[in-house]
Amino acid sequence: MLWQYVGDMQTGAIYTAGLGNQSRADTLLALARKKEKNKDVINKIEFVVSVFGKLKSNRNSLLHAHSIYKYEDEKKPRWIRASNNPKSVHMYCHADISDVTDNLMWASALSNCILDLIMYYTETDKTPPSFERFPEPKVLLPIPIQFPEPEP
């Protein structure tokens, strides 16, 4: 979609080479706000980018977990992962199988939204995409676990 705003596939490839997915989403949103005339399309792109960011955060919390542990007094297991900065901190979120399947459902719904936008860009008559929203995913809240620094 981003390439539609920069002119052609070759120019788009130059712009997006080396960009991560979040940077591509942010760039798409900035270009759409600047170049897109259809406000419904801008609204749909804003929604897609918002949902993408939440799903990316949830995916990272789940897939980068090195341990899953359930305490008796907690309703859901902890998905524990290391933090990049500082190294002495680990993070966890609470999630169970329903959270995993919910995220898969939201990813499927997001794919349908993106397909609507792609079809809008590739059709010659520019029929506006449908703008059916689905409930946005809840973010699996990361909670820090502070470990004391080892003494030298």
mmCIF file of N, CA, C and O in Angstrom, residues 1-17 19 24 27-28 30-32 34-36 121:
data_model
loop_
_atom_site.group_PDB
_atom_site.id
_atom_site.type_symbol
_atom_site.label_atom_id
_atom_site.label_comp_id
_atom_site.label_asym_id
_atom_site.label_seq_id
_atom_site.Cartn_x
_atom_site.Cartn_y
_atom_site.Cartn_z
ATOM 1 N N MET A 1 0.830 -1.191 0.000
ATOM 2 C CA MET A 1 0.000 0.000 0.000
ATOM 3 C C MET A 1 0.872 1.251 0.000
ATOM 4 O O MET A 1 0.548 2.223 -0.655
ATOM 5 N N LEU A 2 1.935 1.193 0.754
ATOM 6 C CA LEU A 2 2.814 2.349 0.879
ATOM 7 C C LEU A 2 3.341 2.777 -0.491
ATOM 8 O O LEU A 2 3.456 3.957 -0.779
ATOM 9 N N TRP A 3 3.632 1.791 -1.327
ATOM 10 C CA TRP A 3 4.204 2.094 -2.639
ATOM 11 C C TRP A 3 3.262 2.910 -3.510
ATOM 12 O O TRP A 3 3.707 3.648 -4.387
ATOM 13 N N GLN A 4 1.962 2.809 -3.277
ATOM 14 C CA GLN A 4 0.999 3.578 -4.075
ATOM 15 C C GLN A 4 1.200 5.080 -3.883
ATOM 16 O O GLN A 4 0.934 5.867 -4.778
ATOM 17 N N TYR A 5 1.671 5.473 -2.714
ATOM 18 C CA TYR A 5 1.834 6.896 -2.416
ATOM 19 C C TYR A 5 3.169 7.460 -2.889
ATOM 20 O O TYR A 5 3.332 8.672 -2.953
ATOM 21 N N VAL A 6 4.139 6.606 -3.183
ATOM 22 C CA VAL A 6 5.451 7.108 -3.625
ATOM 23 C C VAL A 6 5.617 7.019 -5.135
ATOM 24 O O VAL A 6 6.635 7.439 -5.657
ATOM 25 N N GLY A 7 4.653 6.462 -5.828
ATOM 26 C CA GLY A 7 4.664 6.504 -7.279
ATOM 27 C C GLY A 7 4.699 5.169 -7.975
ATOM 28 O O GLY A 7 3.912 4.921 -8.869
ATOM 29 N N ASP A 8 5.613 4.308 -7.621
ATOM 30 C CA ASP A 8 5.710 3.024 -8.315
ATOM 31 C C ASP A 8 6.447 2.016 -7.440
ATOM 32 O O ASP A 8 6.986 2.349 -6.380
ATOM 33 N N MET A 9 6.494 0.784 -7.933
ATOM 34 C CA MET A 9 7.069 -0.308 -7.173
ATOM 35 C C MET A 9 8.565 -0.103 -6.913
ATOM 36 O O MET A 9 9.056 -0.345 -5.812
ATOM 37 N N GLN A 10 9.298 0.355 -7.911
ATOM 38 C CA GLN A 10 10.742 0.517 -7.761
ATOM 39 C C GLN A 10 11.073 1.603 -6.720
ATOM 40 O O GLN A 10 11.923 1.412 -5.852
ATOM 41 N N THR A 11 10.381 2.732 -6.785
ATOM 42 C CA THR A 11 10.589 3.794 -5.804
ATOM 43 C C THR A 11 10.191 3.305 -4.413
ATOM 44 O O THR A 11 10.897 3.561 -3.427
ATOM 45 N N GLY A 12 9.073 2.597 -4.326
ATOM 46 C CA GLY A 12 8.621 2.065 -3.047
ATOM 47 C C GLY A 12 9.629 1.098 -2.450
ATOM 48 O O GLY A 12 9.875 1.114 -1.239
ATOM 49 N N ALA A 13 10.236 0.269 -3.296
ATOM 50 C CA ALA A 13 11.237 -0.679 -2.812
ATOM 51 C C ALA A 13 12.438 0.056 -2.233
ATOM 52 O O ALA A 13 13.008 -0.368 -1.220
ATOM 53 N N ILE A 14 12.809 1.164 -2.831
ATOM 54 C CA ILE A 14 13.929 1.968 -2.322
ATOM 55 C C ILE A 14 13.570 2.534 -0.942
ATOM 56 O O ILE A 14 14.376 2.493 -0.010
ATOM 57 N N TYR A 15 12.360 3.061 -0.804
ATOM 58 C CA TYR A 15 11.929 3.643 0.471
ATOM 59 C C TYR A 15 11.823 2.607 1.585
ATOM 60 O O TYR A 15 12.132 2.895 2.737
ATOM 61 N N THR A 16 11.361 1.422 1.254
ATOM 62 C CA THR A 16 11.067 0.446 2.308
ATOM 63 C C THR A 16 12.216 -0.518 2.589
ATOM 64 O O THR A 16 12.148 -1.260 3.573
ATOM 65 N N ALA A 17 13.256 -0.523 1.771
ATOM 66 C CA ALA A 17 14.392 -1.423 2.012
ATOM 67 C C ALA A 17 14.989 -1.138 3.382
ATOM 68 O O ALA A 17 15.295 0.002 3.726
ATOM 69 N N LEU A 19 13.578 -1.101 6.244
ATOM 70 C CA LEU A 19 12.643 -0.636 7.278
ATOM 71 C C LEU A 19 11.992 -1.831 7.968
ATOM 72 O O LEU A 19 11.619 -2.795 7.315
ATOM 73 N N ARG A 24 7.471 0.791 8.572
ATOM 74 C CA ARG A 24 6.677 0.795 7.339
ATOM 75 C C ARG A 24 5.246 1.244 7.622
ATOM 76 O O ARG A 24 4.667 2.018 6.867
ATOM 77 N N THR A 27 5.276 4.960 8.265
ATOM 78 C CA THR A 27 5.501 5.681 7.006
ATOM 79 C C THR A 27 4.234 5.681 6.162
ATOM 80 O O THR A 27 3.858 6.709 5.591
ATOM 81 N N LEU A 28 3.565 4.538 6.086
ATOM 82 C CA LEU A 28 2.296 4.457 5.351
ATOM 83 C C LEU A 28 1.297 5.460 5.912
ATOM 84 O O LEU A 28 0.658 6.201 5.158
ATOM 85 N N ALA A 30 1.848 8.242 7.628
ATOM 86 C CA ALA A 30 2.276 9.622 7.337
ATOM 87 C C ALA A 30 1.997 9.978 5.876
ATOM 88 O O ALA A 30 1.488 11.071 5.582
ATOM 89 N N LEU A 31 2.305 9.074 4.957
ATOM 90 C CA LEU A 31 2.053 9.341 3.536
ATOM 91 C C LEU A 31 0.560 9.427 3.238
ATOM 92 O O LEU A 31 0.124 10.275 2.457
ATOM 93 N N ALA A 32 -0.223 8.544 3.848
ATOM 94 C CA ALA A 32 -1.676 8.571 3.625
ATOM 95 C C ALA A 32 -2.263 9.890 4.114
ATOM 96 O O ALA A 32 -3.089 10.504 3.431
ATOM 97 N N LYS A 34 -0.840 12.667 4.240
ATOM 98 C CA LYS A 34 -0.390 13.757 3.370
ATOM 99 C C LYS A 34 -1.010 13.695 1.971
ATOM 100 O O LYS A 34 -1.360 14.717 1.401
ATOM 101 N N LYS A 35 -1.173 12.482 1.429
ATOM 102 C CA LYS A 35 -1.546 12.356 0.017
ATOM 103 C C LYS A 35 -2.962 11.848 -0.250
ATOM 104 O O LYS A 35 -3.497 12.108 -1.310
ATOM 105 N N GLU A 36 -3.536 11.111 0.689
ATOM 106 C CA GLU A 36 -4.852 10.509 0.449
ATOM 107 C C GLU A 36 -5.946 11.556 0.591
ATOM 108 O O GLU A 36 -5.982 12.295 1.572
ATOM 109 N N TYR A 121 -6.636 0.135 -3.823
ATOM 110 C CA TYR A 121 -5.520 0.709 -4.573
ATOM 111 C C TYR A 121 -5.343 0.084 -5.949
ATOM 112 O O TYR A 121 -4.856 0.734 -6.862
#
